[in-house]
């Protein structure tokens, strides 16, 4: 019972005291009326008996009151709170009570609440409100960007990031809301850039919108190379946003550049010697015309020999350069049928019919350049040979895909094709058709077809015959905007007690194991966790990993969680997984249902993994027991049902983590109703 | 005696090739551009042409295409000797009718050998 409310037992105590006082007083009064000891004794007896009777009646009456009114009232109070979080909850009360219509009234109130909640949700989902639509559109655009975008607060903690950022940082689990940017790249370039930008802002009084920021190239802590840019954001009242960090992975370009550089250096080095030899020999021949025949022959032989060496080295260089196709970044996989359909449509508008024949293939090339060239060539053939219809066939070659135009008529003369090369290619700025062709690594020629009367024009496109490589499905892509706590509210571990529950970060986790004995050889086979920030589950981030336990999984265990030996074979071992999980958790508070059980497994292995999970731990089972001690049912299923949490994917680590997370959010609300507002308070209730 | 036409706008190369081919015992004619090459093909009637590709006004590809489209000039061997070294460029040369495509810098011994082989096959066939 919450302190401050009068306890019913006090009433009884008070009544009993009054009774005793009354009867003692009556006894004194009545007994003082006579001097006769027998009469006095009689008075004592009567008063005593009367007092006893009255006290008994009081007790019975009070007991009944307790059973029929006070207890049901207390239960009703708790049940009503549950209805507050789960409007569909049926109020459970002992069968006999004197509360009359009140429980039914409250139940009806709950039903009404559920109805209005549903209506509200439907109205919101109908999405007729403009800001909602605008946000949805923004999110769609952000989700489609290839550049990684991170918004940070002034302590370089990540407040927002888009899905592309995850790709740029190669799914590093240290990337997360509330985590520091310094966990991903070294602090120095960020801090230096911020300093420069702040100086600029102070010195030039420039509004931040016009400052294009500072860009730099830096390595990630995982070994990739990024091209980055930092821009300061204007001060927005109420929002902790401070700067935007955009980044792009240039590791493969950097690699290619590096390879090319080393090749050039090696070639230059290896050519010095034969060049020197050649020069000397030639000079000698010129300066010493009176050399004897044998010496001359020797010099001549040396010249020939060094020349050969040079030529060999040159061939190597030329070959390497051809191998490195340059604008790889422009090449995309495209299905030729789609490409040709597009070109055919454009040509149709210009009075030329293009038919595709043969089997279409996938090609990996610069789509933009291809589209332009195919249209250009078709129109050129029409002009040159006077034909209005032609066919296009694609053939696979060794490292090339041939686009062969075929028509009934004469060959296009080479002179005319040469003329095409100097035509300006409008969509490509200052480049000519010839330059576009060269960038594509291609040539164009026309020759007679095997069948007399027909001609071919070939456009071979260097390409690895592209295969359709499906991108791995991106995880749910809704970017989440979140406010991180103000700096003064984040406190060191020792003073956590006063951290308001609203401002704490939580990671709700669950494990699946081979059995119930952590010290008896049982192992974790699945570990999952979800983040709770600012009273919401962060949908875009979760941890879910199968673990190779290094032992077989007993049938009885598989029957519960469905994980077989095949599924865990080859998965990372617990050391690696714990390290990644530790990185994912950071300094959040761990929460679990019967968390002590899971933590025992984790604590046994943490030293070997080189990490320590020493933060506070909250147990939703203990919290539920504290809040609803009138019922013994506190299994995950029972608590979920009671609080109206949907049970999905039960007995999987991720599914159970999500259920526990939703339960935890409701428990947090109920705790605050009971006056538990700080982390310290929650920890105490949870039994630490 | 087999007749060889040498086509190249680089005087040094023409000189060197001429001396080599003469030593092999062939009758030589040299020209410095594409138009004259097409002319010489009809008048000189060579058995084999050593043809450079990169020439101003009319390049080796065009010379090749013209000669191949002229039925009266059937049977002439065309060997392209060129600085255009990319794979696609070689393919283009062969597609337009060259019998052999050799990139510069080349080994003179190789060229001499190949020329000898080709001419031998003609007379033998």
Coordinates of N, CA, C and O in Angstrom, one line a residue, chain A residues 379-476:
Chain A
X379 N 20.4 5.6 -85.2 CA 20.0 6.7 -86.1 C 21.1 6.9 -87.1 O 20.8 7.3 -88.3
X380 N 22.3 6.7 -86.8 CA 23.4 6.8 -87.8 C 23.3 5.8 -88.9 O 23.5 6.2 -90.1
X381 N 22.9 4.6 -88.5 CA 22.7 3.6 -89.6 C 21.6 4.0 -90.5 O 21.7 3.8 -91.7
X382 N 20.5 4.5 -89.9 CA 19.4 4.9 -90.7 C 19.8 6.0 -91.7 O 19.5 5.9 -92.9
X383 N 20.6 7.0 -91.2 CA 21.0 8.1 -92.1 C 21.9 7.6 -93.2 O 21.8 7.9 -94.4
X384 N 22.8 6.7 -92.8 CA 23.9 6.3 -93.8 C 23.4 5.3 -94.8 O 23.7 5.4 -96.0
X385 N 22.5 4.4 -94.4 CA 22.1 3.3 -95.3 C 20.6 3.5 -95.7 O 20.1 2.6 -96.5
X386 N 20.0 4.5 -95.2 CA 18.6 4.7 -95.7 C 17.6 3.6 -95.2 O 16.7 3.4 -95.9
X387 N 17.9 3.0 -94.1 CA 16.9 1.9 -93.6 C 16.1 2.4 -92.4 O 16.6 3.2 -91.6
X388 N 14.9 2.0 -92.4 CA 14.0 2.5 -91.3 C 13.8 1.4 -90.2 O 13.1 1.6 -89.2
X389 N 14.3 0.2 -90.5 CA 14.1 -0.9 -89.5 C 15.4 -1.7 -89.4 O 16.1 -1.9 -90.4
X390 N 15.7 -2.1 -88.2 CA 16.9 -3.0 -88.0 C 16.7 -3.8 -86.8 O 15.8 -3.6 -86.0
X391 N 17.6 -4.8 -86.7 CA 17.5 -5.7 -85.5 C 18.7 -5.6 -84.6 O 19.8 -5.1 -85.1
X392 N 18.6 -5.9 -83.4 CA 19.7 -5.8 -82.5 C 19.8 -7.1 -81.7 O 18.9 -7.7 -81.2
X393 N 21.0 -7.7 -81.8 CA 21.3 -9.0 -81.1 C 22.4 -8.8 -80.1 O 23.4 -8.1 -80.4
X394 N 22.3 -9.4 -79.0 CA 23.5 -9.3 -78.0 C 24.1 -10.7 -78.0 O 23.4 -11.7 -77.9
X395 N 25.4 -10.7 -78.1 CA 26.2 -12.0 -78.0 C 27.2 -11.9 -76.9 O 27.8 -10.8 -76.7
X396 N 27.3 -13.0 -76.2 CA 28.3 -13.0 -75.1 C 29.7 -13.4 -75.7 O 29.8 -14.4 -76.4
X397 N 30.7 -12.6 -75.3 CA 32.0 -13.0 -75.7 C 32.9 -13.1 -74.5 O 32.4 -13.1 -73.4
X398 N 34.2 -13.3 -74.8 CA 35.1 -13.4 -73.7 C 35.3 -12.0 -73.1 O 36.0 -11.2 -73.7
X399 N 34.8 -11.8 -71.9 CA 34.9 -10.5 -71.2 C 34.2 -9.4 -72.0 O 34.5 -8.2 -71.7
X400 N 33.4 -9.7 -72.9 CA 32.7 -8.6 -73.7 C 31.3 -9.1 -74.0 O 31.0 -10.2 -74.2
X401 N 30.4 -8.1 -74.1 CA 29.1 -8.3 -74.6 C 28.9 -7.5 -75.9 O 29.2 -6.3 -75.9
X402 N 28.6 -8.2 -77.0 CA 28.5 -7.6 -78.3 C 27.1 -7.1 -78.6 O 26.2 -7.9 -78.5
X403 N 26.9 -5.8 -78.9 CA 25.6 -5.4 -79.4 C 25.8 -5.3 -80.9 O 26.4 -4.4 -81.4
X404 N 25.1 -6.2 -81.6 CA 25.2 -6.2 -83.1 C 23.9 -5.7 -83.7 O 22.9 -6.4 -83.6
X405 N 24.0 -4.6 -84.4 CA 22.9 -4.1 -85.2 C 22.9 -4.9 -86.6 O 24.0 -5.0 -87.1
X406 N 21.8 -5.3 -87.1 CA 21.8 -6.0 -88.3 C 20.6 -5.5 -89.2 O 19.5 -5.3 -88.7
X407 N 20.9 -5.2 -90.5 CA 19.9 -4.6 -91.4 C 20.2 -5.1 -92.8 O 21.2 -5.5 -93.1
X408 N 19.1 -4.9 -93.6 CA 19.3 -5.3 -95.0 C 19.8 -4.0 -95.7 O 19.1 -3.0 -95.8
X409 N 21.0 -4.1 -96.2 CA 21.5 -2.9 -96.9 C 23.0 -3.0 -97.0 O 23.7 -4.0 -96.8
X410 N 23.6 -1.8 -97.2 CA 25.0 -1.7 -97.3 C 25.7 -1.5 -96.0 O 25.1 -1.1 -95.0
X411 N 27.0 -1.7 -96.0 CA 27.8 -1.5 -94.8 C 28.0 0.0 -94.6 O 27.9 0.8 -95.5
X412 N 28.1 0.4 -93.3 CA 28.4 1.8 -93.0 C 29.9 2.0 -93.3 O 30.8 1.3 -92.7
X413 N 30.3 2.9 -94.2 CA 31.8 3.1 -94.5 C 32.5 3.5 -93.2 O 32.0 4.3 -92.4
X414 N 33.7 3.1 -93.1 CA 34.6 3.4 -91.9 C 34.7 4.9 -91.8 O 34.8 5.5 -90.7
X415 N 34.8 5.6 -93.0 CA 35.0 7.0 -93.0 C 33.9 7.7 -92.3 O 34.1 8.7 -91.5
X416 N 32.7 7.2 -92.5 CA 31.5 7.8 -91.9 C 31.5 7.6 -90.4 O 31.3 8.5 -89.6
X417 N 31.9 6.4 -90.0 CA 31.9 6.1 -88.6 C 33.0 7.0 -87.9 O 32.7 7.5 -86.8
X418 N 34.1 7.2 -88.6 CA 35.1 8.1 -88.1 C 34.5 9.5 -87.8 O 34.8 10.2 -86.8
X419 N 33.7 9.9 -88.8 CA 33.0 11.2 -88.7 C 32.1 11.3 -87.4 O 32.0 12.3 -86.8
X420 N 31.4 10.2 -87.1 CA 30.5 10.2 -86.0 C 31.3 10.5 -84.7 O 30.8 11.0 -83.7
X421 N 32.6 10.1 -84.7 CA 33.4 10.1 -83.4 C 33.6 11.5 -82.9 O 33.7 11.8 -81.7
X422 N 33.5 12.5 -83.9 CA 33.8 13.9 -83.4 C 32.5 14.6 -83.1 O 32.6 15.8 -82.8
X423 N 31.4 13.9 -83.2 CA 30.1 14.6 -82.9 C 30.0 14.8 -81.4 O 30.4 14.0 -80.6
X424 N 29.5 16.0 -81.0 CA 29.4 16.3 -79.6 C 28.3 15.5 -79.0 O 27.2 15.4 -79.5
X425 N 28.6 14.8 -77.9 CA 27.6 14.0 -77.2 C 26.9 14.9 -76.1 O 27.5 15.1 -75.0
X426 N 25.8 15.4 -76.4 CA 25.2 16.4 -75.6 C 25.0 16.0 -74.1 O 25.4 16.8 -73.2
X427 N 24.4 14.8 -73.8 CA 24.2 14.5 -72.4 C 25.5 14.4 -71.6 O 25.5 14.2 -70.4
X428 N 26.7 14.4 -72.3 CA 27.9 14.2 -71.6 C 28.8 15.4 -71.6 O 30.0 15.3 -71.6
X429 N 28.1 16.6 -71.6 CA 28.9 17.8 -71.5 C 29.8 18.1 -72.6 O 29.5 18.0 -73.8
X430 N 31.1 18.2 -72.3 CA 32.1 18.6 -73.3 C 32.7 17.5 -74.1 O 33.6 17.6 -74.8
X431 N 32.1 16.3 -73.9 CA 32.7 15.1 -74.5 C 32.1 14.8 -75.9 O 30.9 15.1 -76.2
X432 N 32.9 14.2 -76.8 CA 32.4 13.8 -78.1 C 32.0 12.3 -78.0 O 32.3 11.6 -77.0
X433 N 31.3 11.9 -79.0 CA 30.9 10.5 -79.0 C 32.1 9.5 -78.9 O 32.1 8.5 -78.2
X434 N 33.2 9.9 -79.6 CA 34.4 9.2 -79.6 C 34.9 9.0 -78.1 O 35.4 7.9 -77.7
X435 N 34.8 10.1 -77.4 CA 35.3 10.1 -76.0 C 34.4 9.2 -75.1 O 34.9 8.4 -74.3
X436 N 33.2 9.3 -75.3 CA 32.2 8.4 -74.6 C 32.5 6.9 -74.9 O 32.6 6.1 -74.0
X437 N 32.8 6.7 -76.1 CA 33.1 5.3 -76.6 C 34.4 4.8 -75.9 O 34.5 3.7 -75.5
X438 N 35.3 5.7 -75.9 CA 36.6 5.3 -75.3 C 36.5 5.1 -73.8 O 37.1 4.1 -73.3
X439 N 35.7 5.9 -73.2 CA 35.5 5.7 -71.7 C 34.8 4.4 -71.4 O 35.0 3.7 -70.4
X440 N 33.9 4.0 -72.4 CA 33.2 2.7 -72.2 C 34.2 1.6 -72.5 O 33.9 0.4 -72.2
X441 N 35.3 1.9 -73.2 CA 36.3 0.9 -73.5 C 35.9 0.2 -74.7 O 36.2 -1.0 -74.9
X442 N 35.3 0.9 -75.7 CA 34.7 0.2 -76.8 C 35.1 0.8 -78.1 O 35.8 1.8 -78.2
X443 N 34.7 0.1 -79.2 CA 35.0 0.6 -80.6 C 33.7 0.3 -81.4 O 32.8 -0.4 -80.9
X444 N 33.6 0.9 -82.6 CA 32.5 0.6 -83.4 C 33.0 0.2 -84.8 O 33.9 0.9 -85.3
X445 N 32.4 -0.8 -85.4 CA 32.8 -1.1 -86.8 C 31.6 -1.7 -87.5 O 30.7 -2.3 -86.9
X446 N 31.7 -1.7 -88.8 CA 30.6 -2.2 -89.7 C 31.2 -3.1 -90.7 O 32.2 -2.8 -91.3
X447 N 30.6 -4.3 -90.9 CA 31.1 -5.2 -91.9 C 30.0 -6.0 -92.5 O 28.8 -5.9 -92.0
X448 N 30.2 -6.6 -93.6 CA 29.1 -7.4 -94.3 C 28.7 -8.6 -93.4 O 29.5 -9.2 -92.7
X449 N 27.4 -8.9 -93.5 CA 26.9 -10.0 -92.8 C 27.2 -11.3 -93.6 O 27.4 -11.2 -94.8
X450 N 27.2 -12.4 -92.9 CA 27.4 -13.7 -93.6 C 26.4 -13.8 -94.8 O 26.8 -14.2 -95.9
X451 N 25.1 -13.5 -94.5 CA 24.1 -13.5 -95.6 C 24.3 -12.3 -96.5 O 24.3 -11.2 -96.1
X452 N 24.5 -12.6 -97.8 CA 24.7 -11.5 -98.7 C 23.5 -10.5 -98.7 O 22.4 -10.9 -98.6
X453 N 23.9 -9.2 -98.8 CA 22.8 -8.2 -98.9 C 22.5 -7.6 -97.5 O 21.8 -6.7 -97.4
X454 N 23.1 -8.3 -96.5 CA 22.9 -7.8 -95.1 C 24.2 -7.2 -94.5 O 25.3 -7.7 -94.9
X455 N 24.1 -6.3 -93.6 CA 25.3 -5.7 -93.0 C 25.1 -5.7 -91.5 O 24.0 -5.8 -90.9
X456 N 26.2 -5.6 -90.8 CA 26.3 -5.6 -89.3 C 27.1 -4.4 -88.9 O 28.0 -4.0 -89.5
X457 N 26.6 -3.8 -87.7 CA 27.4 -2.8 -87.0 C 27.6 -3.4 -85.6 O 26.6 -3.7 -84.9
X458 N 28.9 -3.5 -85.2 CA 29.2 -4.1 -83.9 C 29.6 -3.0 -82.9 O 30.4 -2.1 -83.2
X459 N 29.0 -3.2 -81.6 CA 29.5 -2.4 -80.5 C 29.8 -3.4 -79.4 O 29.0 -3.9 -78.7
X460 N 31.1 -3.7 -79.3 CA 31.5 -4.6 -78.2 C 31.7 -3.8 -76.9 O 32.4 -2.8 -76.9
X461 N 31.0 -4.3 -75.8 CA 31.1 -3.5 -74.6 C 31.8 -4.4 -73.6 O 31.4 -5.5 -73.2
X462 N 33.0 -4.0 -73.1 CA 33.7 -4.7 -72.1 C 32.8 -4.9 -70.9 O 32.3 -3.9 -70.3
X463 N 32.6 -6.1 -70.4 CA 31.7 -6.3 -69.3 C 32.0 -7.7 -68.8 O 32.2 -8.6 -69.5
X464 N 31.9 -7.9 -67.5 CA 31.8 -9.2 -67.0 C 30.3 -9.5 -67.2 O 29.5 -8.8 -66.7
X465 N 30.0 -10.5 -68.0 CA 28.6 -10.8 -68.3 C 27.9 -10.7 -66.9 O 28.0 -11.7 -66.2
X466 N 27.2 -9.6 -66.6 CA 26.7 -9.4 -65.3 C 25.6 -10.5 -64.9 O 24.8 -10.9 -65.7
X467 N 25.7 -10.9 -63.7 CA 24.6 -11.8 -63.2 C 23.8 -10.9 -62.3 O 24.3 -10.0 -61.7
X468 N 22.5 -11.2 -62.2 CA 21.7 -10.4 -61.4 C 22.0 -10.8 -59.9 O 21.6 -11.8 -59.5
X469 N 22.8 -9.9 -59.3 CA 23.1 -10.2 -57.9 C 22.1 -9.4 -57.0 O 22.1 -8.2 -57.0
X470 N 21.2 -10.2 -56.3 CA 20.2 -9.5 -55.5 C 20.9 -8.9 -54.3 O 21.7 -9.6 -53.7
X471 N 20.6 -7.7 -54.0 CA 21.1 -7.1 -52.8 C 20.5 -7.8 -51.6 O 19.3 -8.2 -51.7
X472 N 21.3 -8.1 -50.6 CA 20.6 -8.7 -49.4 C 19.5 -7.8 -48.9 O 19.7 -6.6 -48.9
X473 N 18.4 -8.4 -48.6 CA 17.3 -7.5 -48.2 C 17.7 -6.6 -47.0 O 18.2 -7.0 -46.0
X474 N 17.4 -5.3 -47.2 CA 17.8 -4.3 -46.2 C 17.0 -4.5 -44.9 O 15.8 -4.8 -45.0
X475 N 17.5 -4.3 -43.8 CA 16.7 -4.4 -42.6 C 15.7 -3.3 -42.5 O 15.9 -2.3 -43.3
X476 N 14.7 -3.3 -41.7 CA 13.6 -2.3 -41.7 C 14.2 -0.9 -41.7 O 15.1 -0.6 -40.9

